Short mmCIF file of C-alpha atoms in Angstrom, two decimals:
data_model
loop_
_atom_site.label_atom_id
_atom_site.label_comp_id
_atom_site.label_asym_id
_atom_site.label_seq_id
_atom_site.Cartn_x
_atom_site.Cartn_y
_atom_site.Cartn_z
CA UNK A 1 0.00 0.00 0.00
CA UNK A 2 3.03 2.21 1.01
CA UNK A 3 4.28 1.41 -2.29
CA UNK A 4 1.19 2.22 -4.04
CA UNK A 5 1.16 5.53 -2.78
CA UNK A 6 4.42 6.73 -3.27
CA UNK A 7 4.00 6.11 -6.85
CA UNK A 8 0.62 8.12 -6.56
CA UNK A 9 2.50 10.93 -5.35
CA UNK A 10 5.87 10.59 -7.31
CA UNK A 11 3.21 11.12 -10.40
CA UNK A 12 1.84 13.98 -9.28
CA UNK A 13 4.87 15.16 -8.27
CA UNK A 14 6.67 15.19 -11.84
CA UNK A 15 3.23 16.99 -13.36
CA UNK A 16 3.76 19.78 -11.21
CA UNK A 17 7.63 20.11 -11.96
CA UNK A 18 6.81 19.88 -15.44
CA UNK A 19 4.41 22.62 -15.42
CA UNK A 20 6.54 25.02 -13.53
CA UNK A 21 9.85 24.57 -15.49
CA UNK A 22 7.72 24.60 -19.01
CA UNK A 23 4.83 26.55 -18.78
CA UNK A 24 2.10 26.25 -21.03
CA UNK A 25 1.14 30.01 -21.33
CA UNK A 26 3.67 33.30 -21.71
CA UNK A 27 3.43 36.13 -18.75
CA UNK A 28 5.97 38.09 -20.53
CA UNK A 29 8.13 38.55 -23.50
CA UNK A 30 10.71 36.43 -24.41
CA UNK A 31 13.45 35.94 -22.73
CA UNK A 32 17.11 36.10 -24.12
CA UNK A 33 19.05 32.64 -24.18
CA UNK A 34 22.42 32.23 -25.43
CA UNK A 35 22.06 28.67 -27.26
CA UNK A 36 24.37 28.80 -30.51
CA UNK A 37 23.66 27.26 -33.66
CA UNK A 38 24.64 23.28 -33.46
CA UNK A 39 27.78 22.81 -36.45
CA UNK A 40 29.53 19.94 -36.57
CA UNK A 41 29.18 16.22 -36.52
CA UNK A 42 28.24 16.22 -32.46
CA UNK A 43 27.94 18.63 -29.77
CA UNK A 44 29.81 18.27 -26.37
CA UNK A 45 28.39 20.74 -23.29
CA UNK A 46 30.72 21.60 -20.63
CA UNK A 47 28.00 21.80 -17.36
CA UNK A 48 29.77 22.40 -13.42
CA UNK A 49 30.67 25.01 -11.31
CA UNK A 50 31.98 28.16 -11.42
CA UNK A 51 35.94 28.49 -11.36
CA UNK A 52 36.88 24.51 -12.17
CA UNK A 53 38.14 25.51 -15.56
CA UNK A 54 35.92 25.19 -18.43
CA UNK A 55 37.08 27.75 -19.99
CA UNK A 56 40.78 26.79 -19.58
CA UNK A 57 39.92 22.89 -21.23
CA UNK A 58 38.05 24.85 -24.34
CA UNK A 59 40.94 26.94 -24.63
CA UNK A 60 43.27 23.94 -24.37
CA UNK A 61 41.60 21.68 -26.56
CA UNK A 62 40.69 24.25 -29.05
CA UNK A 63 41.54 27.01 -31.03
CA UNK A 64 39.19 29.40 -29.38
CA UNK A 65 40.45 31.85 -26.46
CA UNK A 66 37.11 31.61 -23.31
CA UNK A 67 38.19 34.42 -20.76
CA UNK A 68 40.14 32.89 -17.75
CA UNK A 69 40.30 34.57 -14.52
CA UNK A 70 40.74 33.76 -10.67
CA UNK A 71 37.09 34.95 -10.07
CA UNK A 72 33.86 33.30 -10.36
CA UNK A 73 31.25 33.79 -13.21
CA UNK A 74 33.96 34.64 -15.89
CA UNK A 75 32.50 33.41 -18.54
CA UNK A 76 28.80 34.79 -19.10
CA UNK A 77 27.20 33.39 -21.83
CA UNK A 78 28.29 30.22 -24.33
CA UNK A 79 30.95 30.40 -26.49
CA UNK A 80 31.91 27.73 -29.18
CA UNK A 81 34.92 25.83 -30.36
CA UNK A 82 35.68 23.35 -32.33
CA UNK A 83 38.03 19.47 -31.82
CA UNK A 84 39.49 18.29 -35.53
CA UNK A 85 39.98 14.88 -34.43
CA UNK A 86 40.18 11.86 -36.85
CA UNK A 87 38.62 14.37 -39.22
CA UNK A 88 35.57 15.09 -37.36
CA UNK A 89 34.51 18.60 -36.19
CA UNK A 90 33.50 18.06 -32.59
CA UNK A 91 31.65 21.40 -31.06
CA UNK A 92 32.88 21.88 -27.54
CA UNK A 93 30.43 23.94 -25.83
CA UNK A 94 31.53 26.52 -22.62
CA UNK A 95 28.43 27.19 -20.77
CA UNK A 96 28.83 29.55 -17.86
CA UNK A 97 28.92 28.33 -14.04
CA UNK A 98 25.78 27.02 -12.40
CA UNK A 99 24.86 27.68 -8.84
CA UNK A 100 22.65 25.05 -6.72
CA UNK A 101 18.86 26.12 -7.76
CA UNK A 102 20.04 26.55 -11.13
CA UNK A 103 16.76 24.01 -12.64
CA UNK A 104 14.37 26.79 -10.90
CA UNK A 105 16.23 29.58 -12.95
CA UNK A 106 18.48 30.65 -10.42
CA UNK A 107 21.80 32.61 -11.78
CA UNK A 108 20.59 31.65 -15.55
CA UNK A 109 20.66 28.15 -14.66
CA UNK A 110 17.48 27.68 -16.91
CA UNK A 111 18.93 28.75 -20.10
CA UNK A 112 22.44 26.52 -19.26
CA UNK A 113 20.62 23.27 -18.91
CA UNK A 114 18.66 23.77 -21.98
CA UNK A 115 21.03 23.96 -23.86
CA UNK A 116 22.58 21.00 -22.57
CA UNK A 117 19.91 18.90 -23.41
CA UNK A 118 20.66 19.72 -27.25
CA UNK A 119 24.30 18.17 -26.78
CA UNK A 120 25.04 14.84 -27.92
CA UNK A 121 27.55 14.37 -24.76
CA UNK A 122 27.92 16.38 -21.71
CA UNK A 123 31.23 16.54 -19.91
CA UNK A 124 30.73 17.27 -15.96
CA UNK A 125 33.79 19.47 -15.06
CA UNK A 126 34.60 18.88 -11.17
CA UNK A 127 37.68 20.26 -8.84
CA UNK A 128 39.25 17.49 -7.69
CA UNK A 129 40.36 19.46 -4.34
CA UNK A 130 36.63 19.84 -3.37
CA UNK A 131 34.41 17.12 -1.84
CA UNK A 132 32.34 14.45 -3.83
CA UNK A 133 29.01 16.73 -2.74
CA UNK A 134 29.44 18.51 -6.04
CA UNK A 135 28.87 15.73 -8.14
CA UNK A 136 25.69 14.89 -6.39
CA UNK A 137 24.27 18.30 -6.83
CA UNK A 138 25.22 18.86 -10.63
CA UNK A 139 23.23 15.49 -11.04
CA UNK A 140 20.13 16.34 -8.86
CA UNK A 141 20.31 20.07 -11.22
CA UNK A 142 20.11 17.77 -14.63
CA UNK A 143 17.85 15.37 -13.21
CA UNK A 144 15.11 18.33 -12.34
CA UNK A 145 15.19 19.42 -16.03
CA UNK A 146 14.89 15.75 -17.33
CA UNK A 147 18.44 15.26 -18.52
CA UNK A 148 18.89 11.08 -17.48
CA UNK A 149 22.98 10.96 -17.54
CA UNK A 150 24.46 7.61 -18.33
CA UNK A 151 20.55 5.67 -18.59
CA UNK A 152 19.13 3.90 -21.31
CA UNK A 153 15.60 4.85 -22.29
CA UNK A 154 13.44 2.44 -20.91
CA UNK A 155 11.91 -0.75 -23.02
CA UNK A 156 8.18 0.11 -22.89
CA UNK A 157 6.11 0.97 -25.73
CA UNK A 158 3.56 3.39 -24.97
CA UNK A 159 0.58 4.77 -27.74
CA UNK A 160 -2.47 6.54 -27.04
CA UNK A 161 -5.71 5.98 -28.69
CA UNK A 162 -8.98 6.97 -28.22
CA UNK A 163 -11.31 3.82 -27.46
CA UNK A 164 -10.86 0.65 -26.09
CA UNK A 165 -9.72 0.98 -22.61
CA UNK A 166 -6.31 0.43 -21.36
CA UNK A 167 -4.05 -2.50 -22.45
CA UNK A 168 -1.31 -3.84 -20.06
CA UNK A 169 0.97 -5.85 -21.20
CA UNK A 170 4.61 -7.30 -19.89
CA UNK A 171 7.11 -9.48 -21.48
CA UNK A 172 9.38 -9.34 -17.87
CA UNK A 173 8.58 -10.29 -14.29
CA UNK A 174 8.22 -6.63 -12.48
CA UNK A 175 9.90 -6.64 -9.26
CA UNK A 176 9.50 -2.58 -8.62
CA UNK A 177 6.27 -1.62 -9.92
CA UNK A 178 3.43 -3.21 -10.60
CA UNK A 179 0.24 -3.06 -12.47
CA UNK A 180 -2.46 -1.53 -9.96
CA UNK A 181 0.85 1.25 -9.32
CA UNK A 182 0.84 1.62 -13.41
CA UNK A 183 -2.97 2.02 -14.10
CA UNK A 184 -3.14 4.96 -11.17
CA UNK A 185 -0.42 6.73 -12.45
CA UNK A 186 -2.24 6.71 -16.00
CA UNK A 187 -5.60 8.05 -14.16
CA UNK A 188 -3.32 10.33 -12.56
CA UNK A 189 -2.49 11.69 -16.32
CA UNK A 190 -6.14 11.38 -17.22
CA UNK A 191 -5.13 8.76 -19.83
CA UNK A 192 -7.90 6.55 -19.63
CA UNK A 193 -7.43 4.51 -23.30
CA UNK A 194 -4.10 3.56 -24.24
CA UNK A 195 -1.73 0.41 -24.91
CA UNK A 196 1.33 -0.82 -22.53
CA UNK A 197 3.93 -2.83 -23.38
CA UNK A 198 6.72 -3.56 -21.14
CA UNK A 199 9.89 -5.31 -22.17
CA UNK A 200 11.82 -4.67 -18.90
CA UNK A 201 11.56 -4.83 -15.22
CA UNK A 202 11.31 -0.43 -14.78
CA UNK A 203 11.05 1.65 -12.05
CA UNK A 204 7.69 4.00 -11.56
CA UNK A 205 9.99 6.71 -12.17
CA UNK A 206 11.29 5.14 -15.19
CA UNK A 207 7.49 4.72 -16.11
CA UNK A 208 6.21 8.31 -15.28
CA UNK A 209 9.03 9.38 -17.76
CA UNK A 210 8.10 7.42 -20.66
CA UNK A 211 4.55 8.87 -19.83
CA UNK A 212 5.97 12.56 -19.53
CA UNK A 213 7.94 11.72 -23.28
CA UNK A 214 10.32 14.46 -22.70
CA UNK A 215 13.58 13.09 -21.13
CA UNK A 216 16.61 13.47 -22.64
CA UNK A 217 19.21 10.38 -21.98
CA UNK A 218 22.38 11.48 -22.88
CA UNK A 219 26.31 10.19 -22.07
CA UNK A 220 27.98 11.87 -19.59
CA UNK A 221 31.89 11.94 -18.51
CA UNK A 222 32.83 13.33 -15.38
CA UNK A 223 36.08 15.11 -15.53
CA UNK A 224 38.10 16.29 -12.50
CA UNK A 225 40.34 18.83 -13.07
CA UNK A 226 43.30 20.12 -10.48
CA UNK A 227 44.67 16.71 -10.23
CA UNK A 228 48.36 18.50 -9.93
CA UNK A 229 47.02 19.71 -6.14
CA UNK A 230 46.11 16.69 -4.63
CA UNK A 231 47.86 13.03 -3.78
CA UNK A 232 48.61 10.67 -5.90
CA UNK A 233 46.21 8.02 -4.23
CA UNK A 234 43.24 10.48 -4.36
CA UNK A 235 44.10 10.73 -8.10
CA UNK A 236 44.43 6.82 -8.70
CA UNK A 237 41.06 6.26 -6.31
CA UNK A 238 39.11 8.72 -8.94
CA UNK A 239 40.45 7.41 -12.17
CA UNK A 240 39.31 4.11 -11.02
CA UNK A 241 35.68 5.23 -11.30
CA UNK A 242 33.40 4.66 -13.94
CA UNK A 243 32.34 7.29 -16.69
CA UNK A 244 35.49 9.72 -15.00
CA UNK A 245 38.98 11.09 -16.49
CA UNK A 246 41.18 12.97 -14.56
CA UNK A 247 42.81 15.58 -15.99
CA UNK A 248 45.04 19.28 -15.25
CA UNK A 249 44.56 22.00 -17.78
CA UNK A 250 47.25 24.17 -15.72
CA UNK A 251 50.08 21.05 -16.41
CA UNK A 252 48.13 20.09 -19.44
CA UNK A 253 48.21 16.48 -17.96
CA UNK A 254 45.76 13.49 -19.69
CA UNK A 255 44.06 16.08 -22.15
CA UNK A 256 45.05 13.96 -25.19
CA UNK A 257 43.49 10.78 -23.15
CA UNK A 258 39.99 13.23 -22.34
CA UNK A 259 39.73 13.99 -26.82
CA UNK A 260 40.10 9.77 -27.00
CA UNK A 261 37.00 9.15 -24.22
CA UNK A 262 34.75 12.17 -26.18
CA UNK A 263 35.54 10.49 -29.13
CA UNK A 264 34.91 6.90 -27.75
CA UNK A 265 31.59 7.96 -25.88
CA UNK A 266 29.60 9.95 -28.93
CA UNK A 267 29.96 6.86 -31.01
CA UNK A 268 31.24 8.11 -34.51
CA UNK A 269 32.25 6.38 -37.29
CA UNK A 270 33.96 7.54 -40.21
CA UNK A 271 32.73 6.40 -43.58
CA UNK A 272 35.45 7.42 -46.56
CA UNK A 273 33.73 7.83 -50.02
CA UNK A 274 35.77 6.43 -53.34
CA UNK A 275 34.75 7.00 -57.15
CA UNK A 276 35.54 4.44 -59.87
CA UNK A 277 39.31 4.17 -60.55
CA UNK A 278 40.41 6.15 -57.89
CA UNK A 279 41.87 6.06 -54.32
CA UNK A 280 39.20 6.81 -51.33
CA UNK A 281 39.57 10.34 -50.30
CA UNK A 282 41.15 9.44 -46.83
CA UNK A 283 41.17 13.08 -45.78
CA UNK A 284 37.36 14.25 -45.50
CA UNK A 285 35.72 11.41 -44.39
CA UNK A 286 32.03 11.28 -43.49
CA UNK A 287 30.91 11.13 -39.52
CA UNK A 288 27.81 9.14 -38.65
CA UNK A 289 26.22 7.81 -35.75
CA UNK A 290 27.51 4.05 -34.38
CA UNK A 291 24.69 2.14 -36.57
CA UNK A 292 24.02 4.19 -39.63
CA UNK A 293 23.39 2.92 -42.88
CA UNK A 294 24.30 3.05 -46.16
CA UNK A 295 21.08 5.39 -46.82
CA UNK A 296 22.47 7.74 -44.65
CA UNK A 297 25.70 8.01 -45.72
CA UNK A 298 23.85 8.90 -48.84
CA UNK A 299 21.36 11.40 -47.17
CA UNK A 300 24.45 12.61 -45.48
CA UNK A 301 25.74 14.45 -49.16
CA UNK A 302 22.09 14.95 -51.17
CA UNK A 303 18.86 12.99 -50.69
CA UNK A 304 18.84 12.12 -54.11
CA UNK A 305 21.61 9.94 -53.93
CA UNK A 306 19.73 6.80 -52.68
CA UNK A 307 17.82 5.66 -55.87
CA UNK A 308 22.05 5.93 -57.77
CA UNK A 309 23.79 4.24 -55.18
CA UNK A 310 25.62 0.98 -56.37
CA UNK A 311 27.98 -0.66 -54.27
CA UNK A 312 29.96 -0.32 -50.80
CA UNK A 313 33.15 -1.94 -49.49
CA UNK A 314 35.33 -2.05 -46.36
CA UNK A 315 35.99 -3.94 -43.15
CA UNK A 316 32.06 -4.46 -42.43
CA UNK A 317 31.82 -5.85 -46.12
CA UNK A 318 31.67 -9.88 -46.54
CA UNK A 319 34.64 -10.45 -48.19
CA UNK A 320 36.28 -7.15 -46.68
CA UNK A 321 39.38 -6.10 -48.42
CA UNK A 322 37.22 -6.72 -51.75
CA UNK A 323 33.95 -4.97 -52.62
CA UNK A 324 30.69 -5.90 -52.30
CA UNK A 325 27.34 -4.94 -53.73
CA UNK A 326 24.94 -3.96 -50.26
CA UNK A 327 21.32 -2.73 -50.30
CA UNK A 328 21.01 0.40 -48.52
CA UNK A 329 20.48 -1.53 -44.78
CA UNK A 330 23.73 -2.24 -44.93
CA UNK A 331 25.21 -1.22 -41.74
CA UNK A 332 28.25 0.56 -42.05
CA UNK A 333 31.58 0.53 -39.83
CA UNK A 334 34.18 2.74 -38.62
CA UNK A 335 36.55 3.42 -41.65
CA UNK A 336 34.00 1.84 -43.98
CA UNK A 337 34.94 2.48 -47.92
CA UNK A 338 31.46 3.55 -50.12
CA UNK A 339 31.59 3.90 -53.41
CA UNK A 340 29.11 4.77 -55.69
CA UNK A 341 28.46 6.28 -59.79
CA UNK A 342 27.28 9.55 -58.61
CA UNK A 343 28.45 9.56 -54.75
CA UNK A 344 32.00 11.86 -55.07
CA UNK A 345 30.67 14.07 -57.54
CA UNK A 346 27.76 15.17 -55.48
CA UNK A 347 29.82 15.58 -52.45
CA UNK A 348 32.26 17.61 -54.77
CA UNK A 349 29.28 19.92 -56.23
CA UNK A 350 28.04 20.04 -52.61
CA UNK A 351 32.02 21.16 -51.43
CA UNK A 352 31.89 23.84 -54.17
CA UNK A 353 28.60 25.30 -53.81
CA UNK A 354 29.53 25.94 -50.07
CA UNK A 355 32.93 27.66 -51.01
CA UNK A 356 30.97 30.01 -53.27
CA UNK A 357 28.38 30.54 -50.87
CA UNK A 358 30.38 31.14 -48.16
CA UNK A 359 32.85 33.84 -50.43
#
């Protein structure tokens, strides 16, 4: 019963956030947000306090100069750079320092975690001289905006419709919810016709946020900087843990090892393109996500190129070193060879048009 309850409330309880952070009507004007336009083939969001040197990692890992100082609050809105590695353009995002309160809009917290939720990876900078109490609050901050760091969306299929009743279904033993806790929470919503399926044993949080449909569930690495002020068994005790890196932009110690886990984390793979009698152009290769297809690729340069596409080769292929003829399903592979009749001369029209647009 005590069980039944809580979920009751825990329902209620994320309706009422959700209306406060997103309200439904506008009291005022706009307000001004400092989101940047999203370039690249992924975006990475730097999120943690002030003064643990976000500014000094985009500095050091880019080409772009953030303001640095010994006070607080330096930096005051985002500002952009860019990580060439393995010929990808990686956006590194500096957002400004949050303060505890920041989901309620406190110190422009609001604006900062939204535009986290449009990265594709969020890096949690922490001072390794300060207690673990920092990481627990950055998480509670991203948590109250719906940001689910280092979570898989939950296995449950969820569809509205408008007669029938409601439909439970469950492939999996649940051990920490059950059905009577389910079909309240749905009154709760006023969703009185709808279908359930559930594929894995979930949590009635993990089942009010399938409901709510707005959760983001993004990787997260949590990066302590200052390692060059503290003892070497603190430093060996946090590199240990999981999802961290340990790093010092002052000493410029591990930064080459913190590119590698970005890289390893947003799950890229580069696919080279390669016309007929030719070598594959092995210096502008395309970036995709970890399971793209060969449609993609193609989508990737012009949508047209689909319906002309011929053949692909590579290490995913068959009979990999030799080519093979794939559909467009084909799931491609890190370093992944395409070729096609019409494939490089699109992306070289595509190259050209952008140099004369951009002149």
């Amino acid at each position: 019963a005590t069980e039944y309850h809580l979920g009751l409330l825990k329902a209620k309880l994320a309706r009422y956030r959700a209306q406060l952070l997103e309200p439904t009507t506008k009291s005022g004007g706009a307000g001004t947000g400092f989101d940047v336009q999203k370039s690249g083939d992924a975006r990475v969001a730097l999120i943690g306090f002030p003064s643990v040197g976000k500014s000094t990692l985009l500095s050091k890992a880019t080409h772009t100069a953030s303001e640095a100082a010994a006070y607080e609050f330096t930096t005051l809105t985002a500002i952009p750079g860019v990580i060439e590695y393995k010929g990808a353009r990686i956006q590194l995002l500096d957002l400004p320092g949050i303060v505890e309160g920041a989901s309620q809009g406190r110190g422009r917290g609001r604006q900062v975690v939204s535009t986290a939720k449009t990265a594709d990876l969020i890096l949690i900078m922490l001072d390794a001289t300060k207690s673990e109490e920092q990481k627990r609050l950055l998480e509670i901050e991203l948590d109250a905006v719906g940001i689910r760091l280092n979570k898989s969306k939950p296995d449950v299929v969820f569809k509205k419709k408008t007669t029938g009743g409601i439909t439970f279904n469950t492939t999996v033993k649940l051990t920490r919810t059950d059905e009577k806790t389910i079909r309240t929470i749905l009154a709760g919503y006023k969703l009185h016709n709808c279908d359930i399926m559930i594929r894995e044993d979930i949590t009635t949080d993990e089942f009010i946020d399938v409901l709510i449909g707005t959760r983001k569930y993004l990787p997260c690495l949590y990066v302590y900087n200052k390692i060059d002020a503290i003892s070497l068994e603190q430093v060996d005790k946090l590199a240990h843990q999981p999802n961290t890196v340990v790093i010092s932009c002052e000493m410029d110690l591990n930064l080459d090892h913190l590119v590698d886990r970005i890289w390893e984390e947003l799950r890229l793979v580069k696919v080279y393109t390669k016309k007929r009698g030719a070598h594959p152009d092995l210096e502008d290769p395309i970036c995709l996500r970890r399971g793209a297809t060969i449609e993609d690729v193609c989508n990737g340069i012009h949508r047209s190129l689909a319906a002309n596409f011929r053949y692909g080769l590579g290490k995913s292929s068959k009979f990999s070193p030799y080519a093979q003829k794939v559909s467009l399903n084909h799931q491609v592979q890190d370093e992944d060879v395409v070729s096609s009749m019409f494939l490089c001369a699109a992306k070289l029209i595509a190259e050209q048009l952008f140099i004369v647009f951009t002149k």
